[in-house]
Short mmCIF file of C-alpha atoms in Angstrom, two decimals:
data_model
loop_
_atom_site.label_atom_id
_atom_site.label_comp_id
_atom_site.label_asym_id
_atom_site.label_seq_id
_atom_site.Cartn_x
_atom_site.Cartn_y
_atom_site.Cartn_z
CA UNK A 1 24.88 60.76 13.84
CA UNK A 2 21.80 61.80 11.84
CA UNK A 3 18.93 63.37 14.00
CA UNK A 4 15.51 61.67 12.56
CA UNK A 5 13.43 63.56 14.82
CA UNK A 6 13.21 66.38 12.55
CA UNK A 7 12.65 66.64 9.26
CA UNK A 8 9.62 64.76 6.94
CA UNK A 9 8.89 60.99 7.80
CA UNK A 10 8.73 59.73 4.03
CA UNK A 11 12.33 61.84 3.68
CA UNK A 12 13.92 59.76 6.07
CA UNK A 13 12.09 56.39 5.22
CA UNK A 14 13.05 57.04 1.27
CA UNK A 15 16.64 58.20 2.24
CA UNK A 16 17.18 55.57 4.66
CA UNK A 17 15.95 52.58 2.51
CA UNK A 18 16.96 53.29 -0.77
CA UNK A 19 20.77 52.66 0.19
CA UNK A 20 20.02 50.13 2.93
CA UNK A 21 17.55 47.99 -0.85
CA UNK A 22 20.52 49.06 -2.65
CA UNK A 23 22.61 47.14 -0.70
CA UNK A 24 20.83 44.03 0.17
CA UNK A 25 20.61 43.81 -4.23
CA UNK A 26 24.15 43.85 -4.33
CA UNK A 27 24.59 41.56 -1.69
CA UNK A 28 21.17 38.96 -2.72
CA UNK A 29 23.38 39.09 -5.87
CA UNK A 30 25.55 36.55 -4.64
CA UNK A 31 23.42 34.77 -3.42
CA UNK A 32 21.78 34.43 -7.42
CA UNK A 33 25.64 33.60 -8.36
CA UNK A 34 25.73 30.95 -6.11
CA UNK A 35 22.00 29.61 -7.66
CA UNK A 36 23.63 30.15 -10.88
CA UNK A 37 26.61 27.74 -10.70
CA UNK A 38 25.67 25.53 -8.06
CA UNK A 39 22.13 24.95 -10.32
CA UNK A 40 24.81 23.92 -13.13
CA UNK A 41 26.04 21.31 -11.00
CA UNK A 42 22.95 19.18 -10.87
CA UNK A 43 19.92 19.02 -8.34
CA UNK A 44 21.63 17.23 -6.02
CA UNK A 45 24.14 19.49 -5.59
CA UNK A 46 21.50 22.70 -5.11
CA UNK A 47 19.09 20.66 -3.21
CA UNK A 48 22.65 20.38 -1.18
CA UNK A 49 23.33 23.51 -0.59
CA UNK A 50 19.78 24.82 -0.06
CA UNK A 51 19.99 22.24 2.27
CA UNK A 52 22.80 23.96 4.39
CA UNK A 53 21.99 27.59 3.54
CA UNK A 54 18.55 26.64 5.57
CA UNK A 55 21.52 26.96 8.80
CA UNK A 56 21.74 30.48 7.81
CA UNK A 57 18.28 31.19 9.51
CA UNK A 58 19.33 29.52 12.64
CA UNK A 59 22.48 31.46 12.42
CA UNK A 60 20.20 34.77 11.60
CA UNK A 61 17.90 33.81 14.73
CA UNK A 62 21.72 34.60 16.92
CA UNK A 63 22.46 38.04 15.55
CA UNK A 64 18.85 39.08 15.34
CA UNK A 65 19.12 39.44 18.66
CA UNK A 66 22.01 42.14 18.80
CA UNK A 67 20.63 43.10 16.18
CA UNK A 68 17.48 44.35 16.95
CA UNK A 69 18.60 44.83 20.67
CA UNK A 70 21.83 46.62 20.05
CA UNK A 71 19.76 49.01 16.97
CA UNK A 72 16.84 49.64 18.88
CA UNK A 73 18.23 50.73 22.45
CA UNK A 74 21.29 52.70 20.91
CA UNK A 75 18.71 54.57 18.89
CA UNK A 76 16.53 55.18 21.94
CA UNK A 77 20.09 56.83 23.45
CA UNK A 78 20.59 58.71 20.26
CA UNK A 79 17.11 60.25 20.74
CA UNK A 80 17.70 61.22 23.80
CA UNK A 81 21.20 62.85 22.83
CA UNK A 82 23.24 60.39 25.27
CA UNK A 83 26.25 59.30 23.80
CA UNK A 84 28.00 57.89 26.44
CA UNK A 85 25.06 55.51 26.88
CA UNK A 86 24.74 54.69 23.08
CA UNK A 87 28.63 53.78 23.21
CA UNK A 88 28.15 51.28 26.62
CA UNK A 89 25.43 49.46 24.78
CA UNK A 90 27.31 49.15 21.42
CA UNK A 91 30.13 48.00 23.26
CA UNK A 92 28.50 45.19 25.54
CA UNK A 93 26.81 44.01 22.05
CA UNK A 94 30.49 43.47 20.66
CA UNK A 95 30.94 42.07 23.47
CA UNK A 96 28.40 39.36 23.18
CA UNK A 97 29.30 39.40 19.48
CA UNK A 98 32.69 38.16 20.49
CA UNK A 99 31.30 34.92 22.27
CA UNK A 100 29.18 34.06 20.54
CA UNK A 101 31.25 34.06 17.55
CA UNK A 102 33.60 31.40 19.31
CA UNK A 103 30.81 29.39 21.20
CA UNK A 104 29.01 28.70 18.23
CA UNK A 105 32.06 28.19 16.23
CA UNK A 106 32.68 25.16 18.51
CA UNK A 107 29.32 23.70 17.75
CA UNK A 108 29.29 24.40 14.23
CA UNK A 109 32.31 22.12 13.27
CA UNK A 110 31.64 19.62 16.24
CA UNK A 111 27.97 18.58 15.36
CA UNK A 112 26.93 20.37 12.65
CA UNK A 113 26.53 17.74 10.34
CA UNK A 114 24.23 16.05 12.58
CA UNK A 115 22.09 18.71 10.85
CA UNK A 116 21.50 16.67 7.55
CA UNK A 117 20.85 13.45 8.82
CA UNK A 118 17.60 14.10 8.98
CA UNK A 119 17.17 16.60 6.58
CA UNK A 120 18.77 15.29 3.21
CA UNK A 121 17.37 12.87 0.99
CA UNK A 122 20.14 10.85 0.20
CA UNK A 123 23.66 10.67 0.77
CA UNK A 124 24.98 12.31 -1.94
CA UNK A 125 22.58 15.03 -1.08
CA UNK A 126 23.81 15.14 2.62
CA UNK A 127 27.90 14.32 1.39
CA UNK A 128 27.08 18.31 -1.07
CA UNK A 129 25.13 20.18 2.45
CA UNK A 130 28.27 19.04 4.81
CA UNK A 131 30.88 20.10 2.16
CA UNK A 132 29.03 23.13 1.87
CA UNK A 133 28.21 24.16 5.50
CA UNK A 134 31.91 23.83 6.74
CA UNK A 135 33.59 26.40 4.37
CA UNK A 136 30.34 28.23 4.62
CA UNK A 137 30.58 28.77 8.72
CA UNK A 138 33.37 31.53 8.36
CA UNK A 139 30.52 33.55 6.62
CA UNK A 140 28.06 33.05 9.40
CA UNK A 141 30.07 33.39 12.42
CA UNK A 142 31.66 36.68 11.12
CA UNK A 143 28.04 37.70 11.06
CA UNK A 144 27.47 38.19 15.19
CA UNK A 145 30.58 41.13 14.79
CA UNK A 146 29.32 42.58 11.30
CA UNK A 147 25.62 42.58 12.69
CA UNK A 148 26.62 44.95 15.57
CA UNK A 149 28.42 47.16 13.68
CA UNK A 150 25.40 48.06 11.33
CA UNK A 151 22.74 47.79 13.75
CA UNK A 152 24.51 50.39 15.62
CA UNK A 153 25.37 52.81 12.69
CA UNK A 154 22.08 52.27 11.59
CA UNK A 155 20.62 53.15 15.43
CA UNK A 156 22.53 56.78 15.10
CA UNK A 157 20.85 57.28 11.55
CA UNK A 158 24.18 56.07 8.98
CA UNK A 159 23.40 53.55 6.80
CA UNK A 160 25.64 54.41 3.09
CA UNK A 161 29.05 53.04 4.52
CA UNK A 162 27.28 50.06 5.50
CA UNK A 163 25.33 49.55 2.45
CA UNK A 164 28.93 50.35 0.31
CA UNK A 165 31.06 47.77 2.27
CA UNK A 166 28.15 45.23 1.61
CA UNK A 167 28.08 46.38 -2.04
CA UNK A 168 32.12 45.46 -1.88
CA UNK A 169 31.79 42.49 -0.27
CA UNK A 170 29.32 40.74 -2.26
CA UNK A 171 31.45 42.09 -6.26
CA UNK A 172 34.03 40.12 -4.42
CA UNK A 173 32.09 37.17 -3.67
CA UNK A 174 30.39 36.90 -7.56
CA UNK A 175 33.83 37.63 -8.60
CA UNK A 176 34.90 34.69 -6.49
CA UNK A 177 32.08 32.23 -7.18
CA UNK A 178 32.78 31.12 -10.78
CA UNK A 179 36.46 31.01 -10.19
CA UNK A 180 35.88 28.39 -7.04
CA UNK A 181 32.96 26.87 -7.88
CA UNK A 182 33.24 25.90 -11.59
CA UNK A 183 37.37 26.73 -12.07
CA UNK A 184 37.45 29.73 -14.40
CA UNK A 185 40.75 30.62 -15.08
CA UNK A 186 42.42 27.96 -12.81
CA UNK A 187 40.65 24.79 -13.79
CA UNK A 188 40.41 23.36 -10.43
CA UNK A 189 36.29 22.89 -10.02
CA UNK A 190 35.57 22.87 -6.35
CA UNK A 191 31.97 22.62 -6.64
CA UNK A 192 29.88 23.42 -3.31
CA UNK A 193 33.08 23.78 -1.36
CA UNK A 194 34.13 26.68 -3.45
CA UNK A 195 30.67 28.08 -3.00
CA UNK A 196 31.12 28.52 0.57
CA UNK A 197 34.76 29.59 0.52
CA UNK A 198 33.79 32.48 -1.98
CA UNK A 199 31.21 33.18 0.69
CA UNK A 200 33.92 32.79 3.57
CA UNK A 201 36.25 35.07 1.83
CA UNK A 202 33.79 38.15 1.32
CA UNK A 203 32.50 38.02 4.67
CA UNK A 204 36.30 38.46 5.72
CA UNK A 205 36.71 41.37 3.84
CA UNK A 206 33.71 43.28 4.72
CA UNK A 207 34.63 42.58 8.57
CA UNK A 208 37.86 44.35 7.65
CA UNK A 209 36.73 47.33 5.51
CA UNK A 210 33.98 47.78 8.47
CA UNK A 211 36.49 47.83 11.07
CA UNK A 212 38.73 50.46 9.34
CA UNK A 213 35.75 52.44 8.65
CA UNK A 214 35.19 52.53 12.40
CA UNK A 215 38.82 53.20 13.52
CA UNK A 216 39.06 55.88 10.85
CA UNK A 217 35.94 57.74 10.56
CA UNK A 218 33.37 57.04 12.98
CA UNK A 219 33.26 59.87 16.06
CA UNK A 220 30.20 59.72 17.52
CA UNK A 221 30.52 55.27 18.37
CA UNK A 222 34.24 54.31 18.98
CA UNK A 223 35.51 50.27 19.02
CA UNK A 224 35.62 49.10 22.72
CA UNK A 225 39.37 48.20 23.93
CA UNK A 226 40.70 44.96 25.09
CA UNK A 227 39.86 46.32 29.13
CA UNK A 228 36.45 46.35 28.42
CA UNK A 229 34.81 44.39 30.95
CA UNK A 230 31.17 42.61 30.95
CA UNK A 231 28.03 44.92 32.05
CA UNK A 232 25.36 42.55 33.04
CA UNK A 233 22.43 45.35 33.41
CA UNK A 234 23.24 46.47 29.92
CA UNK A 235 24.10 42.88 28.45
CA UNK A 236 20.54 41.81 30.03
CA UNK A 237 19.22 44.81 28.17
CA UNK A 238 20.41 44.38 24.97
CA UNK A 239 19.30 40.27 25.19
CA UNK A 240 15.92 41.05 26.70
CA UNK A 241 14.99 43.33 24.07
CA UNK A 242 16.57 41.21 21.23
CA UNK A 243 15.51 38.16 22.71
CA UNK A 244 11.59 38.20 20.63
CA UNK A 245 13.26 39.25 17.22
CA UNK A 246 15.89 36.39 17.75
CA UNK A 247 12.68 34.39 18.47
CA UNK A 248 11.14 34.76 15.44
CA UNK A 249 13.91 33.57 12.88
CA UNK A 250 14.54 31.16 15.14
CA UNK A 251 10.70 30.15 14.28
CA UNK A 252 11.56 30.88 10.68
CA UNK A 253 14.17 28.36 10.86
CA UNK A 254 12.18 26.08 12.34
CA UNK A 255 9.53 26.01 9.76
CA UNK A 256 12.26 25.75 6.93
CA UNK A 257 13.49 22.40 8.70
CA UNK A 258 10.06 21.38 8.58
CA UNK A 259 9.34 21.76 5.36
CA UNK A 260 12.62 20.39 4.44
CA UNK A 261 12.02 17.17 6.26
CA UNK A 262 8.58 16.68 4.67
CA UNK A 263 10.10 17.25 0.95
CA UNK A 264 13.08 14.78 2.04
CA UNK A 265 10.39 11.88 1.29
CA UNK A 266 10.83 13.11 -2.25
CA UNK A 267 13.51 13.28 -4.55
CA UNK A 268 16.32 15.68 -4.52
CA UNK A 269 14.26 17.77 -7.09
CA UNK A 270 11.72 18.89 -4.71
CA UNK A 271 14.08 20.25 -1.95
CA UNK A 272 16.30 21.84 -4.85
CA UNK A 273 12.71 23.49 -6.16
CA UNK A 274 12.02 24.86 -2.82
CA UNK A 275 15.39 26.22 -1.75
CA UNK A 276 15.11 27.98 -5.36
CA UNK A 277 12.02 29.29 -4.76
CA UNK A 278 12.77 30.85 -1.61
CA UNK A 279 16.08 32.56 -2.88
CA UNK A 280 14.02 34.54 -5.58
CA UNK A 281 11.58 34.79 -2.70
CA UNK A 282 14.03 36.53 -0.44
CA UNK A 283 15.12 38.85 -3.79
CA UNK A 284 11.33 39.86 -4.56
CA UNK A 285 10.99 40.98 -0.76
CA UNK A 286 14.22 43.30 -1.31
CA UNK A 287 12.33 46.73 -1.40
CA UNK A 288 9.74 45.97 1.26
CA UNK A 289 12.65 44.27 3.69
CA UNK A 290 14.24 47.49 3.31
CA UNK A 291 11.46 49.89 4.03
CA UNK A 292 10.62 47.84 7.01
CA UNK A 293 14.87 48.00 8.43
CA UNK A 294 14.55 51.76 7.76
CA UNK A 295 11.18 52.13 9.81
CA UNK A 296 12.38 50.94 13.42
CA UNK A 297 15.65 53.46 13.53
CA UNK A 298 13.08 56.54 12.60
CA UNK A 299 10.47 55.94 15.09
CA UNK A 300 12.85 54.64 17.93
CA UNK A 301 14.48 57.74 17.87
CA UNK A 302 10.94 60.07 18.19
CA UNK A 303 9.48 57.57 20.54
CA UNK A 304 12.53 58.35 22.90
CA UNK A 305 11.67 62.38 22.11
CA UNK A 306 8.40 61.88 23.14
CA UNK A 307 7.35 63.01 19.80
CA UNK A 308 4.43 60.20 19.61
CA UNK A 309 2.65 61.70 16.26
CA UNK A 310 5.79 61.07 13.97
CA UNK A 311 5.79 57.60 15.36
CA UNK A 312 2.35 57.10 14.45
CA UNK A 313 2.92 59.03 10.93
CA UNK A 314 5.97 56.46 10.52
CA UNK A 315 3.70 53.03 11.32
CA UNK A 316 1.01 54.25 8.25
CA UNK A 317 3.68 55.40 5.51
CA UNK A 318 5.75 52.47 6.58
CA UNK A 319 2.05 49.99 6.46
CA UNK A 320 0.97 51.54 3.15
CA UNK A 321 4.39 51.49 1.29
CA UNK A 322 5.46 47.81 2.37
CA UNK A 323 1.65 46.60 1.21
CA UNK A 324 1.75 48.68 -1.85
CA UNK A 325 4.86 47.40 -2.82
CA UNK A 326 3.79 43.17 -2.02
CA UNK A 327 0.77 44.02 -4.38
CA UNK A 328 3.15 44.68 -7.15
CA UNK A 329 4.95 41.64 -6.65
CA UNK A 330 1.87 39.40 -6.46
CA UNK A 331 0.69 40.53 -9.48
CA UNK A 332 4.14 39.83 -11.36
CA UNK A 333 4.27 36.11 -9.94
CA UNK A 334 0.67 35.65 -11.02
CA UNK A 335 1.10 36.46 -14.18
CA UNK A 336 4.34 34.37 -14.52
CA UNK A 337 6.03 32.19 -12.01
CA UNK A 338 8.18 29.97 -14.02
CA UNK A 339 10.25 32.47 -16.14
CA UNK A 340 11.94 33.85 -12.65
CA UNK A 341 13.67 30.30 -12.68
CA UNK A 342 14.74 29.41 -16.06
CA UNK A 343 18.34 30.88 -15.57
CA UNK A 344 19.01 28.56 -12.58
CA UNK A 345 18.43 25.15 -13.78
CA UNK A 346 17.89 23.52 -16.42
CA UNK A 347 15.78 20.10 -14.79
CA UNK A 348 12.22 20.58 -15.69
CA UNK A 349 10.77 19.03 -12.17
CA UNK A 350 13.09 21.71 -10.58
CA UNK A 351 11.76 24.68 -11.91
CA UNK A 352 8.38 23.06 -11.74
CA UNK A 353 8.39 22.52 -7.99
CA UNK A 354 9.76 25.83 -7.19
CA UNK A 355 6.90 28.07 -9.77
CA UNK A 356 4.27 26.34 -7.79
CA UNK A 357 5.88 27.36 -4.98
CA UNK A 358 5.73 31.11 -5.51
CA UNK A 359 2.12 30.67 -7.63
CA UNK A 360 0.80 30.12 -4.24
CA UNK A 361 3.41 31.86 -1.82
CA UNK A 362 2.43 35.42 -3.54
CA UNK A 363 -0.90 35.21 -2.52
CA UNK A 364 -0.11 35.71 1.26
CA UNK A 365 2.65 38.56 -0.01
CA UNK A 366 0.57 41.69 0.92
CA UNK A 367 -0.30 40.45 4.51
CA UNK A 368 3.67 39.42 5.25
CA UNK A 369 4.48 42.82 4.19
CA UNK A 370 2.04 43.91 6.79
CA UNK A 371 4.24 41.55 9.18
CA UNK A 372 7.37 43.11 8.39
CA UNK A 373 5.69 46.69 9.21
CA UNK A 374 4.37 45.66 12.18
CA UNK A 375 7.50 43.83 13.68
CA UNK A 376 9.37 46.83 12.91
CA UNK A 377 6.85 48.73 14.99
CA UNK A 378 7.23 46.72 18.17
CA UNK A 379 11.45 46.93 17.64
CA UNK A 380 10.88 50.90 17.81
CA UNK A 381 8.72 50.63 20.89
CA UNK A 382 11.19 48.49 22.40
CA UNK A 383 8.94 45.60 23.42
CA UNK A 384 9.53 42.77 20.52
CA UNK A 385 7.50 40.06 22.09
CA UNK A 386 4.47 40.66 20.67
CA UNK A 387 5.97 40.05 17.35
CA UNK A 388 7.34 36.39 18.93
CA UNK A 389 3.94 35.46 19.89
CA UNK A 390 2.26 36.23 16.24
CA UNK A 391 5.49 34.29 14.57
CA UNK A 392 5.08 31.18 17.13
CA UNK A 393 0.97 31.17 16.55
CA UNK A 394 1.76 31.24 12.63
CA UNK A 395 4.66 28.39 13.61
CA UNK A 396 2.04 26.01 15.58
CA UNK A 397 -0.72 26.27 13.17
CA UNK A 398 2.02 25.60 10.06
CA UNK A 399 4.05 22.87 11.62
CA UNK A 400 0.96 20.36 13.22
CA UNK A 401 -0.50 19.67 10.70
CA UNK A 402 2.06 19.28 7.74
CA UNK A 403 3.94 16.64 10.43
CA UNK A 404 0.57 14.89 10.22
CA UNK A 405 0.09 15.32 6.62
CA UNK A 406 3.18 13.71 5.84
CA UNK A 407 3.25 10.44 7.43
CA UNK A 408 -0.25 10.11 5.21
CA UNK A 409 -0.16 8.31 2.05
CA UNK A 410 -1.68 10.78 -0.36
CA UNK A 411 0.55 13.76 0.74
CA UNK A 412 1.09 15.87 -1.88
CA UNK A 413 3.69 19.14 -1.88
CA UNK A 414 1.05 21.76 -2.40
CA UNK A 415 -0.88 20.78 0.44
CA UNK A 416 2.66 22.53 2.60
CA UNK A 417 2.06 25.89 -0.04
CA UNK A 418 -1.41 25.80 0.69
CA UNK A 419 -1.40 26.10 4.97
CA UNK A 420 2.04 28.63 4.60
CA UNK A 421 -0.67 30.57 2.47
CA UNK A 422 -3.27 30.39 5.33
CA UNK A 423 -0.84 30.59 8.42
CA UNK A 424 0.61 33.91 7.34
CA UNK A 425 -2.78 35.75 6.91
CA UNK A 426 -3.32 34.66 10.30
CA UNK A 427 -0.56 35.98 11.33
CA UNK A 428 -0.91 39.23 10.10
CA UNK A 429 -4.37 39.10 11.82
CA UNK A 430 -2.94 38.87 15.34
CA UNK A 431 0.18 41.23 15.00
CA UNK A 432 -2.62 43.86 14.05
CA UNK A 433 -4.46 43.02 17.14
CA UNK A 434 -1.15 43.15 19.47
CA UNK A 435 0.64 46.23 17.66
CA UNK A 436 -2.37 48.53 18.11
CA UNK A 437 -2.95 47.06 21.90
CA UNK A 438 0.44 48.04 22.04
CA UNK A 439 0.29 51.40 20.28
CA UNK A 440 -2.12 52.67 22.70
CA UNK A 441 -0.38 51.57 25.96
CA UNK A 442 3.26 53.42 24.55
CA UNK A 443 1.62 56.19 22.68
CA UNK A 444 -2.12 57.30 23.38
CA UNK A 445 -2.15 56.21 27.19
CA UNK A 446 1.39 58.14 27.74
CA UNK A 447 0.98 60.85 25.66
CA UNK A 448 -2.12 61.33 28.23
CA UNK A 449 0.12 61.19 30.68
CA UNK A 450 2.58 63.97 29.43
CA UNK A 451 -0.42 66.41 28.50
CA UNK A 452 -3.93 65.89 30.98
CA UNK A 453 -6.59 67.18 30.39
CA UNK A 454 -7.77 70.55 31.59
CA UNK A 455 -9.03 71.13 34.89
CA UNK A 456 -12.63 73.19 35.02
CA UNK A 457 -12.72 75.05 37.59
#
């Protein structure tokens, strides 16, 4: 257990994120194997495959709930040096982990390709997302157990083994790629199936190395045992809290689907250009993503010490560093879109669609690293919904009126770029407005509370 109630905010937000960007490079790595070989393959088979990997947020929308629920309230416990409690919560979220790792294993195979009946193109587009998706499922549903296991390391302060298993996981999974995917060494090709299986396989052995890591050198959180039985007050707890976060990738997946059935009225190229787009996307946002992870665990853990300033110190380093960081990247993707692409296909109308993607998708980059911040902020203060309502408002005003755009004749793909642009500075607007409504109900109006104000006599 590491105690971040003492000791210099931007120490613990450096030490803490610097293993935990580390990490998600090594694992987004994979991801940029995958882009790598699969892109070889033809557009079909990456529009495909970004097709199917657009799941992954719905699947991300699940665990973001124990996530965020299971982090958050076993940090609050840490902070207020109650172990027993911290290991009740972490075990109810295994709990959960557990069924929803079977329930959703059921519907995955049973009517997931229902999925990309809507969503593909064509058939051979939707024939390369189902091939995908069902040796890809392992990967997610392994997700709900390895989710719980971080968020609560990372609620008692210990994020390195975490980070390393990742890092472990994913050398296996590049190693894995080219020797599934295009048949190096073997020469049996498997295309997008061997994508997902490489996928499938590393997400199996990180769930192992994590669990021996537990069992053998983890004191302070222990595994539950098969006589655990279901808490409903804490399982309520751990949902309610989660519930907002889960909310909002739920949202994001949402929006992906909709901008995936709007491109479907083009050809494979355009759906291929996006899901490329948004993989480098999600690689750009790697040292912001991790500042903003790092950010809830420190100020959970002084909010429950009642030590309100470092929670307030925490919101502004965490504010200026993610912005500071999304300016950086702006300016790089103004300057040069295209050349980000080049290594991941070689189909000119590919790596056209997906430039003008991130040409206009940097410009709202400063105000969703303001987002991330401000989510964050809610998670430590252990009321996410806030964050739900900002995501849905950005949701409603995105999704109206690209459904009515499309069905017009002159639609046009950068008219979608152009209202994600607008939506997320609005956004950004209201989670300013709700965070520092928020701020001064948990922090100002209690810290009044804790110290009134002198008497005269």
């Amino acid at each position: 257990m590491k105690d971040l109630t003492q000791g210099k905010i931007v120490t613990h937000l450096i030490t803490m994120a610097v293993p935990m960007a580390i990490g998600m490079f090594i694992q987004t790595l994979y991801f940029l194997v995958d882009l790598y070989f699969v892109g070889a393959l033809g557009a079909t088979a990456l529009a495909g495959v970004s097709n199917a990997g657009s799941v992954f947020f719905f699947i991300m929308a699940l665990t973001q709930v124990l996530n965020i629920g299971c982090g958050t309230l076993v940090a609050h416990a840490v902070g207020r040096k109650d172990r027993a409690e911290a290991n009740a919560l972490f075990h109810q979220s295994m709990l959960i982990a557990v069924f929803c790792t079977v329930a959703f294993g059921v519907l995955g195979y049973v009517f997931g390709h229902l999925f990309f009946e809507f969503m593909a193109p064509d058939a051979a587009t939707r024939q390369a997302a189902t091939d995908y998706f069902y040796w890809f499922l392992p990967a997610l549903l392994l997700q709900f157990g390895l989710t719980v296991m971080a968020a609560a390391l990372r609620g008692a302060g210990v994020v390195k083994p975490v980070m390393l298993i990742s890092m472990l996981a994913v050398v296996l999974n590049i190693i894995l790629s080219p020797i599934l995917i295009s048949g190096w060494g073997t020469g049996n090709a498997l295309g997008v199936t061997g994508a997902g299986l490489a996928s499938s396989l590393s997400a199996f052995a990180a769930m192992v190395m994590t669990l021996w890591y537990f069992i053998r050198k983890v004191d302070y959180l222990t595994l539950p045992n098969m006589a655990l039985r279901p808490d409903r007050k804490r399982i309520l707890q751990v949902i309610n809290l989660g519930l907002p976060s889960g909310g909002e990738f739920l949202l994001t997946f949402m929006y992906m689907s909709v901008i995936y059935w709007a491109l479907s009225q083009f050809a494979a190229s355009a759906q291929a250009g996006f899901g490329l787009g948004v993989r480098i996307m999600q690689v750009l946002f790697l040292p912001v993503m991790a500042v903003a992870f790092a950010a809830p665990a420190i100020a959970a853990q002084n909010y429950a010490a009642g030590k309100y300033d470092r929670v307030q110190q925490t919101y502004r380093y965490t504010s200026l560093l993610t912005c500071a960081l999304m300016a950086i990247l702006t300016l790089a993707c103004l300057i040069n879109a295209s050349w980000f692409f080049a290594p991941f296909s070689d189909e000119p109308q590919v790596i056209l669609v997906a430039a003008t993607f991130l040409g206009y998708v940097c410009l709202n980059f400063v105000p969703a690293g303001y987002t991330f911040t401000a989510s964050g902020m809610f998670q430590a203060l252990g009321n996410t919904w806030p964050a739900l309502y900002s995501t849905a408002s950005r949701f409603v005003l995105f999704a109206a009126p690209v459904v009515w755009l499309a069905g017009q004749q002159d639609f046009e793909i950068e008219q979608v770029w152009i209202f994600s642009v607008t939506t997320v500075y609005c956004q950004a607007v209201i989670s300013y407005l709700l965070l520092r409504r928020e701020m001064h109900k948990k922090l100002v109006l209690s810290e009044a509370e804790i110290m009134p104000p002198a008497v005269r006599s």
